[in-house]
Structure formats: structure tokens, C-alpha cells
Coordinates of C-alpha atoms and ligand atoms in Angstrom, one line a residue:
X20 CA 347.1 317.0 4.9
X21 CA 348.1 314.2 7.6
X22 CA 345.9 312.0 8.9
X23 CA 346.4 309.9 12.0
X24 CA 344.5 306.8 10.8
X25 CA 346.9 306.3 7.8
X26 CA 350.0 304.6 8.3
X27 CA 353.2 305.9 6.5
X28 CA 355.9 303.9 4.9
X29 CA 358.2 306.5 5.3
X30 CA 357.8 306.3 9.2
X31 CA 356.8 302.5 9.5
X32 CA 359.7 299.8 10.9
X33 CA 359.5 297.3 8.2
X34 CA 362.8 296.3 7.5
X35 CA 362.3 294.3 4.2
X36 CA 365.1 292.0 2.8
X37 CA 365.7 291.6 -0.8
X38 CA 367.4 288.1 -0.2
X39 CA 366.0 284.8 1.4
X40 CA 367.7 284.5 4.8
X41 CA 369.8 281.5 4.8
X42 CA 368.5 279.3 7.7
X43 CA 364.4 279.6 6.1
X44 CA 363.3 276.5 4.4
X45 CA 360.0 277.2 3.7
X46 CA 357.6 279.9 2.1
X47 CA 356.0 281.4 5.3
X48 CA 359.3 281.5 7.4
X49 CA 361.3 283.2 4.1
X50 CA 358.4 285.7 3.9
X51 CA 357.6 286.6 7.5
X52 CA 361.5 287.4 7.7
X53 CA 361.8 289.1 4.4
X54 CA 358.7 291.2 4.7
X55 CA 359.8 292.5 7.6
X56 CA 357.2 291.0 10.1
X57 CA 359.2 289.0 12.2
X58 CA 362.8 288.6 13.4
X59 CA 364.6 285.8 15.3
X60 CA 365.7 286.4 18.7
X61 CA 367.2 282.8 19.5
X62 CA 366.2 279.2 18.0
X63 CA 362.4 279.1 17.6
X64 CA 361.7 282.4 19.6
X65 CA 360.9 285.5 17.6
X66 CA 359.9 289.1 17.9
X67 CA 357.0 290.5 16.2
X68 CA 357.7 293.7 14.3
X69 CA 354.9 296.3 13.8
X70 CA 353.5 294.6 10.9
X71 CA 353.6 291.3 12.2
X72 CA 352.2 292.5 15.4
X73 CA 349.0 293.9 13.7
X74 CA 348.5 290.5 11.6
X75 CA 349.0 288.6 14.9
X76 CA 346.1 291.0 16.5
X77 CA 343.8 290.4 13.7
X78 CA 344.0 286.6 14.3
X79 CA 343.5 286.9 18.0
X80 CA 340.5 289.3 17.3
X81 CA 338.9 286.7 14.9
X82 CA 339.6 283.8 17.5
X83 CA 338.4 286.3 20.4
X84 CA 335.1 286.9 18.5
X85 CA 334.3 283.5 17.5
X86 CA 335.0 282.4 21.4
X87 CA 332.8 285.1 22.8
X88 CA 330.1 284.3 20.4
X89 CA 329.7 280.9 21.7
X90 CA 329.8 282.3 25.4
X91 CA 333.4 281.2 26.5
X92 CA 334.8 284.1 28.9
X93 CA 338.1 285.4 28.4
X94 CA 340.8 285.5 31.2
X95 CA 344.3 285.8 31.4
X96 CA 346.4 283.0 33.5
X97 CA 350.2 283.6 34.5
X98 CA 352.5 281.9 32.2
X99 CA 354.7 281.0 35.2
X100 CA 353.1 277.8 37.1
X101 CA 353.9 276.3 40.2
X102 CA 355.6 272.9 39.5
X103 CA 353.5 271.4 42.4
X104 CA 350.3 271.5 40.4
X105 CA 352.1 269.6 37.8
X106 CA 353.6 266.8 40.1
X107 CA 349.6 266.5 41.3
X108 CA 348.7 265.9 37.7
X109 CA 351.7 263.5 37.4
X110 CA 352.5 265.6 34.2
X111 CA 355.9 267.0 36.1
X112 CA 357.4 263.6 35.4
X113 CA 355.1 262.6 32.2
X114 CA 355.7 265.8 30.0
X115 CA 359.5 265.1 29.5
X116 CA 362.1 267.6 28.5
X117 CA 359.6 269.8 26.6
X118 CA 358.4 271.3 29.7
X119 CA 360.6 274.4 30.5
X120 CA 361.3 273.9 34.2
X121 CA 363.0 276.5 36.7
X122 CA 363.8 277.1 40.4
X123 CA 363.1 280.3 42.1
X124 CA 365.1 282.0 44.9
X125 CA 363.4 279.6 47.7
X126 CA 364.3 276.6 45.5
X127 CA 360.6 276.3 44.6
X128 CA 360.0 274.5 41.5
X129 CA 358.1 276.3 38.6
X130 CA 357.5 275.8 34.9
X131 CA 356.6 278.0 32.0
X132 CA 353.3 277.0 30.8
X133 CA 353.2 274.7 27.6
X134 CA 349.4 274.3 28.3
X135 CA 347.0 275.3 31.2
X136 CA 345.0 272.1 32.3
X137 CA 346.6 272.0 35.6
X138 CA 346.5 275.7 36.2
X139 CA 342.8 276.2 35.3
X140 CA 341.8 272.9 37.3
X141 CA 343.3 274.4 40.3
X142 CA 341.8 277.7 39.7
X143 CA 338.3 276.5 39.8
X144 CA 338.4 273.3 42.2
X145 CA 337.6 275.2 45.3
X146 CA 335.3 277.8 44.0
X147 CA 333.1 276.4 41.1
X148 CA 331.0 274.4 43.5
X149 CA 327.5 273.1 42.3
X150 CA 326.1 271.8 39.0
X151 CA 323.9 274.8 38.7
X152 CA 327.0 276.6 38.0
X153 CA 327.7 274.4 35.1
X154 CA 328.8 274.4 32.2
X155 CA 331.6 277.0 32.3
X156 CA 333.7 277.7 29.5
X157 CA 336.9 279.9 30.0
X158 CA 339.7 280.8 27.6
X159 CA 342.8 283.0 27.3
X160 CA 345.2 284.0 24.6
X161 CA 348.7 283.7 25.7
X162 CA 352.2 283.0 25.4
X163 CA 353.1 279.3 25.8
X164 CA 356.7 277.5 26.3
X165 CA 357.7 274.2 24.8
X166 CA 361.5 273.4 24.5
X167 CA 360.7 271.4 21.1
X168 CA 363.3 269.1 20.3
X169 CA 363.5 270.6 16.6
X170 CA 362.3 274.2 16.5
X171 CA 361.7 275.0 12.8
X172 CA 360.0 276.6 10.0
X173 CA 359.6 280.0 11.9
X174 CA 356.5 280.5 13.6
X175 CA 355.2 276.7 12.5
X176 CA 357.0 275.3 15.4
X177 CA 358.7 277.5 18.0
X178 CA 359.6 277.3 21.6
X179 CA 357.7 280.3 22.5
X180 CA 354.6 281.0 20.6
X181 CA 350.9 282.3 21.1
X182 CA 347.9 280.1 21.8
X183 CA 344.3 280.4 22.4
X184 CA 343.5 278.1 25.1
X185 CA 340.0 277.4 26.1
X186 CA 338.9 275.1 29.2
X187 CA 335.5 273.7 29.6
X188 CA 333.7 272.3 32.7
X189 CA 330.5 269.9 33.1
X190 CA 328.3 268.1 35.1
X191 CA 327.7 265.4 32.4
X192 CA 328.6 264.1 29.1
X193 CA 326.0 265.5 27.1
X194 CA 327.0 268.9 28.3
X195 CA 330.5 268.2 27.4
X196 CA 329.5 267.0 23.7
X197 CA 327.3 270.1 23.4
X198 CA 330.2 272.8 24.1
X199 CA 332.9 270.4 22.1
X200 CA 330.3 270.6 19.1
X201 CA 330.0 274.1 19.3
X202 CA 333.6 274.9 19.6
X203 CA 334.6 272.5 16.7
X204 CA 331.9 274.8 14.7
X205 CA 333.6 277.9 16.1
X206 CA 337.0 276.4 15.0
X207 CA 335.8 275.9 11.7
X208 CA 334.6 279.4 11.2
X209 CA 337.9 280.6 12.5
X210 CA 339.6 278.8 9.8
X211 CA 337.2 280.1 7.3
X212 CA 337.5 283.6 8.3
X213 CA 341.3 283.3 8.2
X214 CA 340.8 282.1 4.3
X215 CA 342.3 278.7 5.0
X216 CA 341.9 275.6 3.2
X217 CA 341.4 273.3 6.1
X218 CA 340.2 269.8 6.9
X219 CA 338.9 268.6 10.3
X220 CA 340.5 265.4 10.9
X221 CA 340.6 262.3 13.2
X222 CA 343.6 262.4 15.6
X223 CA 345.5 260.6 18.2
X224 CA 345.0 262.2 21.7
X225 CA 348.8 261.8 22.6
X226 CA 350.1 263.3 25.7
X227 CA 347.2 265.3 26.9
X228 CA 344.8 262.6 27.5
X229 CA 341.0 261.8 26.8
X230 CA 339.7 260.1 23.9
X231 CA 337.5 262.1 21.7
X232 CA 339.5 264.6 19.6
X233 CA 339.8 266.4 16.4
X234 CA 342.5 268.1 14.8
X235 CA 342.2 271.4 12.2
X236 CA 344.5 270.9 9.7
X237 CA 345.5 273.6 7.1
X238 CA 346.4 271.8 3.9
X239 CA 350.3 272.6 3.0
X240 CA 353.0 271.0 1.6
X241 CA 355.2 272.3 4.4
X242 CA 352.9 270.8 7.0
X243 CA 354.4 268.1 9.3
X244 CA 351.3 266.0 9.6
X245 CA 350.4 263.2 7.0
X246 CA 346.6 263.1 6.2
X247 CA 344.3 261.1 4.2
X248 CA 340.9 262.4 3.0
X249 CA 337.9 261.6 1.0
X250 CA 335.2 263.2 -1.0
X251 CA 332.7 262.1 1.5
X252 CA 334.2 264.4 4.1
X253 CA 336.1 261.7 6.0
X254 CA 339.6 262.9 6.9
X255 CA 342.2 261.6 9.3
X256 CA 345.7 262.1 10.5
X257 CA 347.5 259.2 9.4
X258 CA 348.7 258.7 13.0
X259 CA 345.1 258.0 13.9
X260 CA 343.0 257.0 11.0
X261 CA 341.2 253.6 10.9
X262 CA 343.2 251.5 8.2
X263 CA 341.5 249.7 5.5
X264 CA 344.3 248.3 3.6
X265 CA 343.6 246.0 0.8
X266 CA 346.1 243.2 0.7
X267 CA 346.0 241.0 -2.3
X268 CA 346.2 237.1 -2.2
X269 CA 349.2 235.3 -3.8
X270 CA 347.5 232.1 -4.8
X271 CA 349.5 229.0 -4.7
X272 CA 348.3 225.4 -4.8
X273 CA 349.9 224.4 -1.3
X274 CA 352.1 225.6 1.5
X275 CA 355.5 226.2 0.2
X276 CA 358.9 226.9 1.8
X277 CA 361.0 228.7 -0.6
X278 CA 364.8 229.7 -0.5
X279 CA 365.3 233.4 -0.7
X280 CA 368.7 233.9 -0.4
X281 CA 370.0 237.6 0.2
X282 CA 366.3 238.8 0.8
X283 CA 365.9 241.0 3.8
X284 CA 363.2 243.4 3.1
X285 CA 359.8 243.2 1.6
X286 CA 360.8 245.0 -1.6
X287 CA 363.4 242.4 -2.0
X288 CA 361.0 239.7 -1.2
X289 CA 358.4 241.1 -3.7
X290 CA 361.0 241.6 -6.5
X291 CA 362.5 238.1 -5.6
X292 CA 359.2 236.3 -6.1
X293 CA 357.9 238.8 -9.0
X294 CA 354.8 239.6 -6.8
X295 CA 353.4 242.9 -5.7
X296 CA 354.3 244.3 -2.0
X297 CA 350.7 243.9 -1.0
X298 CA 351.0 240.3 -1.5
X299 CA 353.7 239.9 0.8
X300 CA 353.0 239.8 4.6
X301 CA 355.2 242.3 7.4
X302 CA 356.4 241.1 10.5
X303 CA 357.2 243.0 13.5
X304 CA 358.3 242.2 16.9
X305 CA 357.5 243.5 20.4
X306 CA 356.9 242.8 23.8
X307 CA 354.1 243.9 26.3
X308 CA 354.8 245.8 29.7
X309 CA 355.3 242.1 31.1
X310 CA 357.9 241.4 28.7
X311 CA 356.0 239.2 27.0
X312 CA 356.6 238.1 23.3
X313 CA 354.2 239.6 20.9
X314 CA 354.7 239.2 17.2
X315 CA 352.8 241.5 14.8
X316 CA 351.6 241.2 11.1
X317 CA 350.6 243.8 8.6
X318 CA 350.4 243.8 4.8
X319 CA 353.4 244.0 3.1
X320 CA 353.0 247.6 1.7
X321 CA 351.9 249.0 5.2
X322 CA 353.5 250.3 8.1
X323 CA 352.8 249.3 11.7
X324 CA 351.3 252.2 13.5
X325 CA 353.0 251.9 16.9
X326 CA 350.3 253.9 18.6
X327 CA 347.7 251.3 17.7
X328 CA 350.2 248.6 18.8
X329 CA 350.5 250.5 22.4
X330 CA 346.7 250.6 22.4
X331 CA 346.5 246.7 21.9
X332 CA 349.4 245.9 24.6
X333 CA 349.9 247.8 27.8
X334 CA 353.6 249.1 27.8
X335 CA 354.3 247.6 24.3
X336 CA 357.7 248.6 22.8
X337 CA 359.3 247.3 19.6
X338 CA 362.2 244.7 20.1
X339 CA 366.0 245.8 19.8
X340 CA 368.3 243.7 17.7
X341 CA 369.7 242.3 20.9
X342 CA 366.1 241.4 22.3
X343 CA 365.3 239.8 18.8
X344 CA 368.4 237.7 19.4
X345 CA 367.9 237.0 22.8
X346 CA 364.2 235.5 21.9
X347 CA 365.7 233.6 19.0
X348 CA 364.0 235.6 16.2
X349 CA 365.4 235.7 12.8
X350 CA 365.2 239.4 11.6
X351 CA 364.3 239.8 7.9
X352 CA 362.6 236.4 7.9
X353 CA 360.0 236.2 10.7
X354 CA 356.6 234.5 10.4
X355 CA 353.7 233.0 12.1
X356 CA 355.0 229.3 11.6
X357 CA 357.5 228.2 13.9
X358 CA 357.8 231.1 16.7
X359 CA 359.1 230.5 20.0
X360 CA 356.7 228.9 22.6
X361 CA 354.1 231.6 24.1
X362 CA 354.5 234.2 21.5
X363 CA 351.4 236.0 21.2
X364 CA 350.2 236.5 17.2
X365 CA 348.3 239.8 16.6
X366 CA 347.5 240.4 12.7
X367 CA 346.1 243.2 11.1
X368 CA 342.2 242.9 10.4
X369 CA 342.8 243.2 6.7
X370 CA 344.8 240.3 6.5
X371 CA 341.8 238.3 7.6
X372 CA 340.8 238.6 3.7
X373 CA 344.2 236.7 2.8
X374 CA 343.9 232.8 2.8
X375 CA 347.4 232.4 2.0
X376 CA 350.2 234.7 3.2
X377 CA 353.6 234.9 1.8
X378 CA 355.7 235.5 5.0
X379 CA 358.8 234.9 6.8
X380 CA 359.8 231.1 7.8
X381 CA 361.6 232.1 10.9
X382 CA 364.7 230.8 9.2
X383 CA 367.4 233.1 7.5
X384 CA 367.1 232.8 3.8
X385 CA 363.6 231.3 3.5
X386 CA 360.1 232.2 3.2
X387 CA 356.7 230.6 3.2
X388 CA 354.3 231.1 0.3
X389 CA 350.8 230.1 0.8
X390 CA 350.9 230.0 4.8
X391 CA 347.1 229.7 5.6
X392 CA 345.9 231.3 9.1
X393 CA 343.7 228.8 10.6
X394 CA 345.2 225.7 9.1
X395 CA 349.3 226.2 9.2
X396 CA 349.0 228.8 12.2
X397 CA 346.8 230.7 14.5
X398 CA 346.2 234.0 14.8
X399 CA 345.4 235.3 18.5
X400 CA 343.9 238.6 17.7
X401 CA 342.8 240.5 14.6
X402 CA 343.0 244.3 15.1
X403 CA 343.6 247.6 13.3
X404 CA 347.2 247.8 13.5
X405 CA 348.5 249.4 10.4
X406 CA 349.1 253.0 9.3
X407 CA 346.5 254.5 6.7
X408 CA 347.8 255.4 3.6
X409 CA 346.4 257.1 0.5
X410 CA 344.5 254.4 -2.0
X411 CA 343.6 252.9 1.2
X412 CA 339.5 252.3 1.3
X413 CA 337.9 255.2 3.2
X414 CA 336.3 253.7 6.5
X415 CA 333.3 255.7 5.7
X416 CA 332.2 255.3 2.4
X417 CA 335.0 252.7 0.7
X418 CA 336.3 254.8 -2.0
X419 CA 340.0 255.2 -2.3
X420 CA 341.4 257.9 0.1
X421 CA 343.7 260.7 -1.0
X422 CA 346.9 261.7 0.6
X423 CA 348.0 265.3 1.7
X424 CA 350.3 267.2 4.2
X425 CA 348.8 269.4 6.9
X426 CA 349.6 272.1 9.3
X427 CA 347.9 271.6 12.9
X428 CA 346.1 274.9 13.4
X429 CA 344.0 273.6 16.1
X430 CA 342.7 270.9 18.1
X431 CA 339.6 270.0 20.4
X432 CA 339.7 267.4 23.0
X433 CA 337.2 265.9 25.4
X434 CA 339.4 265.4 28.5
X435 CA 336.7 263.4 30.8
X436 CA 337.8 263.6 34.3
X437 CA 341.6 262.9 33.9
X438 CA 342.6 266.0 35.3
X439 CA 339.6 266.7 37.8
X440 CA 340.0 263.0 39.2
X441 CA 343.8 263.4 39.7
X442 CA 343.7 267.0 41.2
X443 CA 340.4 266.5 43.3
X444 CA 338.3 269.2 41.3
X445 CA 334.6 268.2 42.2
X446 CA 331.4 269.6 42.3
X447 CA 328.1 268.9 43.9
X448 CA 325.9 267.1 41.5
X449 CA 322.0 267.2 41.4
X450 CA 321.7 264.1 43.6
X451 CA 324.1 265.8 46.4
X452 CA 326.9 263.4 45.4
X453 CA 330.3 264.9 45.1
X454 CA 331.6 264.5 41.2
X455 CA 334.5 265.4 39.4
X456 CA 334.0 267.6 36.6
X457 CA 333.9 266.6 33.2
X458 CA 336.4 268.7 31.4
X459 CA 337.5 269.8 27.6
X460 CA 339.9 271.7 26.3
X461 CA 340.4 273.3 23.2
X462 CA 343.8 275.0 21.3
X463 CA 344.2 277.5 18.5
X464 CA 347.7 278.1 17.5
X465 CA 347.6 281.8 17.0
X466 CA 351.2 282.4 15.8
X467 CA 351.3 279.0 13.8
X468 CA 347.9 280.3 12.1
X469 CA 349.7 283.2 10.9
X470 CA 352.6 281.3 9.5
X471 CA 350.0 278.5 7.8
X472 CA 348.0 281.4 6.3
X473 CA 351.2 282.4 4.4
X474 CA 352.0 279.2 3.5
X475 CA 348.6 278.9 1.6
X476 CA 348.7 282.7 0.4
X477 CA 351.8 283.3 -1.5
X478 CA 353.4 283.7 -5.0
X479 CA 356.9 284.3 -6.4
X480 CA 356.5 287.9 -5.3
X481 CA 355.8 287.5 -1.6
X482 CA 352.7 287.3 0.6
X483 CA 349.0 287.6 -0.4
X484 CA 347.4 288.2 2.7
X485 CA 343.3 287.7 3.0
X486 CA 341.8 290.8 4.0
X487 CA 340.6 289.5 7.2
X488 CA 344.3 289.6 8.6
X489 CA 346.2 291.7 6.1
X490 CA 348.3 294.4 7.9
X491 CA 346.3 296.9 6.2
X492 CA 343.6 296.5 3.7
X493 CA 344.8 299.0 0.9
X494 CA 348.4 300.6 0.2
X495 CA 348.3 304.0 -2.1
X496 CA 351.5 304.3 -4.0
X497 CA 352.1 307.7 -5.3
X498 CA 354.6 307.1 -8.1
X499 CA 356.4 310.3 -7.4
X500 CA 356.6 312.1 -4.1
X501 CA 357.0 316.0 -3.7
X502 CA 355.0 316.4 -6.8
X503 CA 352.3 318.9 -6.6
X504 CA 349.8 316.8 -8.2
X505 CA 350.4 313.3 -7.3
X506 CA 351.1 313.6 -3.5
X507 CA 348.3 315.4 -2.8
X508 CA 345.7 313.6 -4.5
X509 CA 347.5 310.0 -2.8
X510 CA 346.8 311.8 0.3
X511 CA 343.4 312.7 -0.5
X512 CA 342.7 309.2 -1.6
X513 CA 344.1 307.6 1.7
X514 CA 342.4 309.8 3.7
X515 CA 339.1 309.1 2.1
X516 CA 339.7 305.4 2.5
X517 CA 340.5 305.8 6.0
X518 CA 337.4 307.5 6.8
X519 CA 335.7 304.5 5.3
X520 CA 337.0 302.4 8.1
X521 CA 340.1 301.0 5.5
X522 CA 343.1 300.3 7.3
X523 CA 345.2 302.5 4.6
X524 CA 349.3 302.8 4.3
X525 CA 350.7 305.3 1.9
X526 CA 354.1 304.5 0.6
X527 CA 355.6 308.2 0.8
X528 CA 358.9 307.2 0.8
X529 CA 361.3 309.0 -1.7
X530 CA 362.2 305.5 -3.6
X531 CA 361.9 304.5 -7.3
X532 CA 358.5 303.1 -8.3
X533 CA 359.9 299.9 -8.8
X534 CA 360.8 299.7 -5.1
X535 CA 357.8 300.3 -3.8
X536 CA 355.9 297.9 -6.1
X537 CA 358.3 295.2 -4.9
X538 CA 358.0 296.1 -1.3
X539 CA 354.1 296.3 -1.6
X540 CA 354.0 292.9 -3.5
X541 CA 356.2 291.5 -0.9
X542 CA 354.3 292.7 2.2
X543 CA 351.1 291.5 0.5
X544 CA 348.5 294.5 0.8
X545 CA 345.5 293.0 -0.8
X546 CA 344.6 296.2 -2.9
X547 CA 347.1 298.4 -4.2
X548 CA 346.2 301.9 -5.4
X549 CA 348.7 303.7 -7.6
X550 CA 348.6 307.2 -8.3
X551 CA 350.3 308.7 -11.3
X552 CA 351.1 311.9 -13.1
X553 CA 349.5 310.3 -16.3
X554 CA 346.4 308.9 -14.9
X555 CA 345.8 311.7 -12.9
X556 CA 345.4 313.8 -16.2
X557 CA 342.4 311.8 -17.2
X558 CA 341.2 311.8 -13.1
X559 CA 342.3 308.0 -13.0
X560 CA 344.2 305.8 -10.9
X561 CA 345.3 302.2 -11.2
X562 CA 343.9 299.6 -8.8
X563 CA 345.6 296.3 -8.5
X564 CA 344.3 293.2 -6.7
X565 CA 347.5 291.3 -5.1
X566 CA 346.0 288.1 -5.0
X567 CA 344.9 287.5 -8.8
X568 CA 347.4 290.4 -10.0
X569 CA 344.3 292.0 -11.8
X570 CA 344.8 295.5 -12.7
X571 CA 342.3 298.4 -13.7
X572 CA 342.0 302.0 -14.4
X573 CA 339.4 303.4 -12.3
X574 CA 338.1 306.7 -12.4
X575 CA 338.3 308.8 -9.3
X576 CA 334.6 309.3 -9.5
X577 CA 333.9 305.6 -9.6
X578 CA 336.2 305.3 -6.1
X579 CA 334.4 308.0 -4.6
X580 CA 331.2 306.1 -5.4
X581 CA 332.5 303.1 -3.6
X582 CA 333.5 305.2 -0.9
X583 CA 329.8 306.5 -0.7
X584 CA 328.4 303.2 -1.3
X585 CA 330.2 301.7 1.4
X586 CA 329.8 304.5 4.0
X587 CA 325.9 304.1 3.4
X588 CA 326.1 300.3 3.6
X589 CA 328.4 300.4 6.9
X590 CA 330.7 297.6 5.6
X591 CA 332.7 295.8 8.1
X592 CA 336.0 295.7 6.0
X593 CA 338.3 293.0 6.3
X594 CA 335.7 290.3 7.0
X595 CA 333.4 289.5 4.1
X596 CA 334.0 292.5 1.7
X597 CA 336.8 293.1 -0.6
X598 CA 337.4 296.5 -1.7
X599 CA 338.9 295.3 -4.9
X600 CA 336.1 293.2 -5.5
X601 CA 333.7 296.0 -4.4
X602 CA 335.1 298.2 -7.2
X603 CA 335.0 295.9 -10.0
X604 CA 331.8 293.8 -9.6
X605 CA 329.9 296.9 -9.9
Ligands
LIG705 P1 352.3 269.4 17.5 O1 351.7 268.1 17.3 O2 352.4 270.1 16.3 O3 353.3 269.7 18.4 P2 350.5 269.7 19.5 O4 349.4 268.8 19.4 O5 351.4 269.2 20.9 O6 351.2 270.4 18.4 P3 348.4 271.3 21.2 O7 348.9 270.8 22.5 O8 347.2 270.8 20.5 O9 349.8 271.3 20.3 O10 348.5 272.6 21.1 C1 347.2 273.7 20.4 C2 347.9 274.3 19.4 O11 349.2 274.9 19.8 C3 348.3 273.3 18.1 O12 347.1 273.0 17.2 C4 349.3 274.2 17.2 O13 348.7 275.0 16.7 C5 349.6 274.9 18.4 N1 351.3 274.9 18.5 C6 351.7 273.5 19.5 N2 352.9 273.8 19.4 C7 353.6 274.4 18.9 C8 354.5 275.1 18.7 N3 355.8 274.4 18.8 N4 354.7 276.1 17.7 C9 354.0 277.0 17.3 N5 352.5 276.4 17.7 C10 352.3 275.1 18.2
LIG706 MG1 347.5 268.9 19.1

């Protein structure tokens, strides 16, 4: 008996690999290659093989359902975009070498879209005219191109990848906020449906502009982002998080200049004086856009957050060694006392609580202990300057923050009028005035999510797909093929499952049982149903959960019951219901 809804391992193109591919460093990259889901075409460019394409389609569908559910409308914009739009927004120059640029036969500039703010703004600017037509949210699921400096980790950071990008247009901030909140909730649901352990985190707006933004991070050691999070729910990318460092005071009777020969770093200074690094103060030097000297101070056990420094002084850059020499600064012993005339002193807010600083003396081989702000020197400005780190106090509840690594799977932004203003996209407001749209943009890394799921769901034998995104729900494994009992029984089971709406694959290859088990574990079908001669004599098969490894002998009568039960209840397989749980929780 054959059934068109059943996939057959004997026919499927699933080239599995026994060994880890040489250039794959992390679990998801190795396993997606080994399980025969993807193949590399060039650095950061991948083909999705049949099973990989099935998973991708599942992720896309979850995203699509959640977008449709909040009234976002699907469109499809071109990947090839005219350069002139990017000149209008100013990003042709600002985006840098990540933008894949090309020239057509008429010498016109084009790029392969890394994102679509320009194209969508140009799309609506002449036809979305009145406040009455607002708000509007459009989305697409489409290929994106970014010439990443370091494509790596397979689908996590590739140069061609699939993104869902949505854009919203509003007459006022209230409306933008509403859609932004709905989108954020939809993004959380998308993560949950993909069975991700995730955190929405405070993020830095970066390249794209705007100010209000949140990243959704799948927690994983392989993630490139560093996060801090707290039991109260607060979480932030360390790039963006507010820092409440807890420097400690090194209490001494009076200001003293101490000789610190051969001391160049904070670690050396702390060791030399026998005090914790948190009792020292680190100095960094930079210049503003106009070239004025700015000297920055952070607690010794913290790093300067350059993004915060840039926000504090327009055009801020750190000084090079040559610059420092030109300003007459002493690298390794910079401090607030005795700086060149006109230097602006900016210190991290947490240092306000430190009455006596251990800090450089602006003289090679010397430091001050007991330097008092407000007495021995003046601080021009107190601002949040440090990179937040685990152990700092939570800005929301004050408890110590925990550290984690994460994969950014999606991000929501309030863009405001950045693109509508530069590109002249306006509408007629209720009071008849012409105003630029307020915009939001919202991206989900579809192919990156696929890898992030594998990063969170694998073991030494392979992938353990959550049912909602698995390439199929059940794999029926006849232990012998060509047997007049086992093969037909396996086929019958498979077609019963298929009738239920389950996606079924049968491993009908003429392979040893060991090979079939190894491949089934590697590919990661959520449920395996093993059909063997001995079991059938008692009308039984073995059902195994890939995720827990739990196995049970189940009588065919019970399986038939499950089938009937599920049919009666018209279950939606692959979302909430796990076949395995269905069988065993009865
Ligand atoms: P990253 O900081 O990781 O480079 P991004 O913040 O530049 O990403 P966005 O512009 O926010 O990325 O794009 C939306 C989503 O697209 C990201 O959240 C991510 O999931 C995905 N994405 C971005 N760059 C890549 C890439 N090189 N490969 C795969 N997915 C990507
Ligand atoms: Mg992002």
C-alpha cells in the first residue's frame, strides 16, 4: 500500500554525514549539515535541502500566522533595490561594506536588500495619503543580503538569509506604541511556539535609527550577544543595559601619591596595592567631534561602553597612542588631577558614591590613593558610562544581575520619522496639515531561528526538534524490510498516522536497524515508532520520544485509540499536542 502523504526515507534526499564537517564549530551548524538539512554554497550562503526546507516553511508559517493574527498584511518586495532610494535616506554612504552593491548594464546603482525601510517608504509615500488610512502594517518573508565581515556559525550569521520584516505607519505616537506592543507580544508568542528559551532584552538601536527597541534573545552559549538578566524580568544586552556598578571605597586618611613602578594595568595596580579592582578607578581618553579632550572614568572592574560615550559627546572617538602623546597624556597612569588645560572630566555615575579614588597621577609610575572628587579635582559630568556586567545591581529591583549569552532572533523598533522625513513620506493629518508618518519596523530572523532552535534542542546523538517545527512528526521504523509481517504493519501504521493529519516518514530503506536508529536520532523526528517481528507477535510496537529518550511498548489497540481520539477532537498536530504525550498521558 502506498500513500502520497507519507514520506519515504528510501526516496528522500537526506544526505546524512557520519562525521562532523571540519569547518563547523557549533552544534547547530554541525547538526544541520550532518542531518542533511543544509549545504554550503559559498561562505555564508546555504542551500536548504528537502528537510531543511520543510523546517524553514514551518518557522515561516508560525511567523505568518502570528503576523496575520495582528492584522499585518503580507506583501513581497523585490530583493533588488534601486540605489537612489538609499541615497535619499543617506544610507548608501552610512551602511558601509555590508551593503551588497551592484551596477546594471545602464550604469545604474542597485543593492541587494539587507533590509527594506527605503523601499517600503517609497512604496507608500505617494499612495498612503490620509490619516483615515492609518495605521497600516505590511510584512514580507524574504531573502536578505548582508556582506557580513565574518560569516560564521552556519545559518546564525550568513550573508544570504531569510527574514520576516514588517513595517508600520502611524499618524501619532500612541498608535505606533500600540502596534509596537502588539508586535512585541506576537514575537514572544513566535518564540514560545518554537519552544525557545528566550528573553526580551533592552537593546541599542544601532544602524537602523530610532530610539525605542527590544531584542528577543534565544539563550545559548553559542550566542554572540552578552546579556544580563534578573529574576524580576529585567533583561538587557550588555551593549545597551543601564549599569549600576558597585565600586568600593579604599579608605585612607589623606591624599597620597604612591610610586607604582611597572604598574600599567588595573589588574597590576590592584595586585600591587593589595585591593580589589572595584576599589580602583579606570581612566580612558577620547576626543569629541570638535577635537576637544574628554577624559572618562569608570570603576576599575568595569569597561567603558563606547556607545554610551558616543551618546554623551557627539562624534566621540577614543584616542590613539599617538593622539595621547600629542595631548601629553600618560597611558597607564591617567588620572583627574593634573590633566591638560580644558580637558573635560566625565565620570560614571556609580563613582559618585566613591569618596576616595585610587587613580592614575598623570605621571609614569605613580598613582594617587584617596583622591577626592569635589575637593582634589572637579568632575564636569556624571553619566552612565560603563558596560553592565553580571553581579551589578538590577536597575529595576536592585538584586544582583545574572549573565548569559544569547542569539538575537528578532527585534522590534520604533523608528519615529527618520525615514519618512528624509524621504518625504507624508500624510494629511486630521487638521489638514501635511505630516511625516511615524514608523515602526520589526524583523524576525527566520533562518537564524531555525539554527537557534537546534542550538537549544540537541544532544550527543543529534537534533531534538520541537514538534511545531519538526520536518515531520513521526518516523515509523520497520526493523526489517521485505518481511511479510513487519513491512505491511509499518505501512498500515504510517497511513493511519497520515490520515490523522500527522506528518509521517517511514524508514523503508534496506538498511540495518542500527543505521535507521542513528539517522532517526540525528535528524530528530520527535516520535519514533519501531515495528519489529517480536513485538508484533503480541500486537505491540515500541514508541520512543526523541526529546526524553523515553520508550514504551504500546499495543496496536492503544495506538488505534489514540488515532480515534485525536480524530474526534480534530487536534492540530504540531502546535500544542505531542503525539508521544498523547499516547502516554492517558
Ligand atoms: P546582528 O546584530 O546579529 O548582526 P542585526 O541587529 O543587524 O543582527 P536586524 O537588522 O535587527 O539584525 O535584522 C533582524 C533579524 O534578522 C535579526 O534579529 C536576526 O535574527 C536576523 N539577521 C540579521 N543578520 C543576520 C545574518 N547575518 N544571518 C542570519 N540572520 C540575520
Ligand atoms: Mg537587530
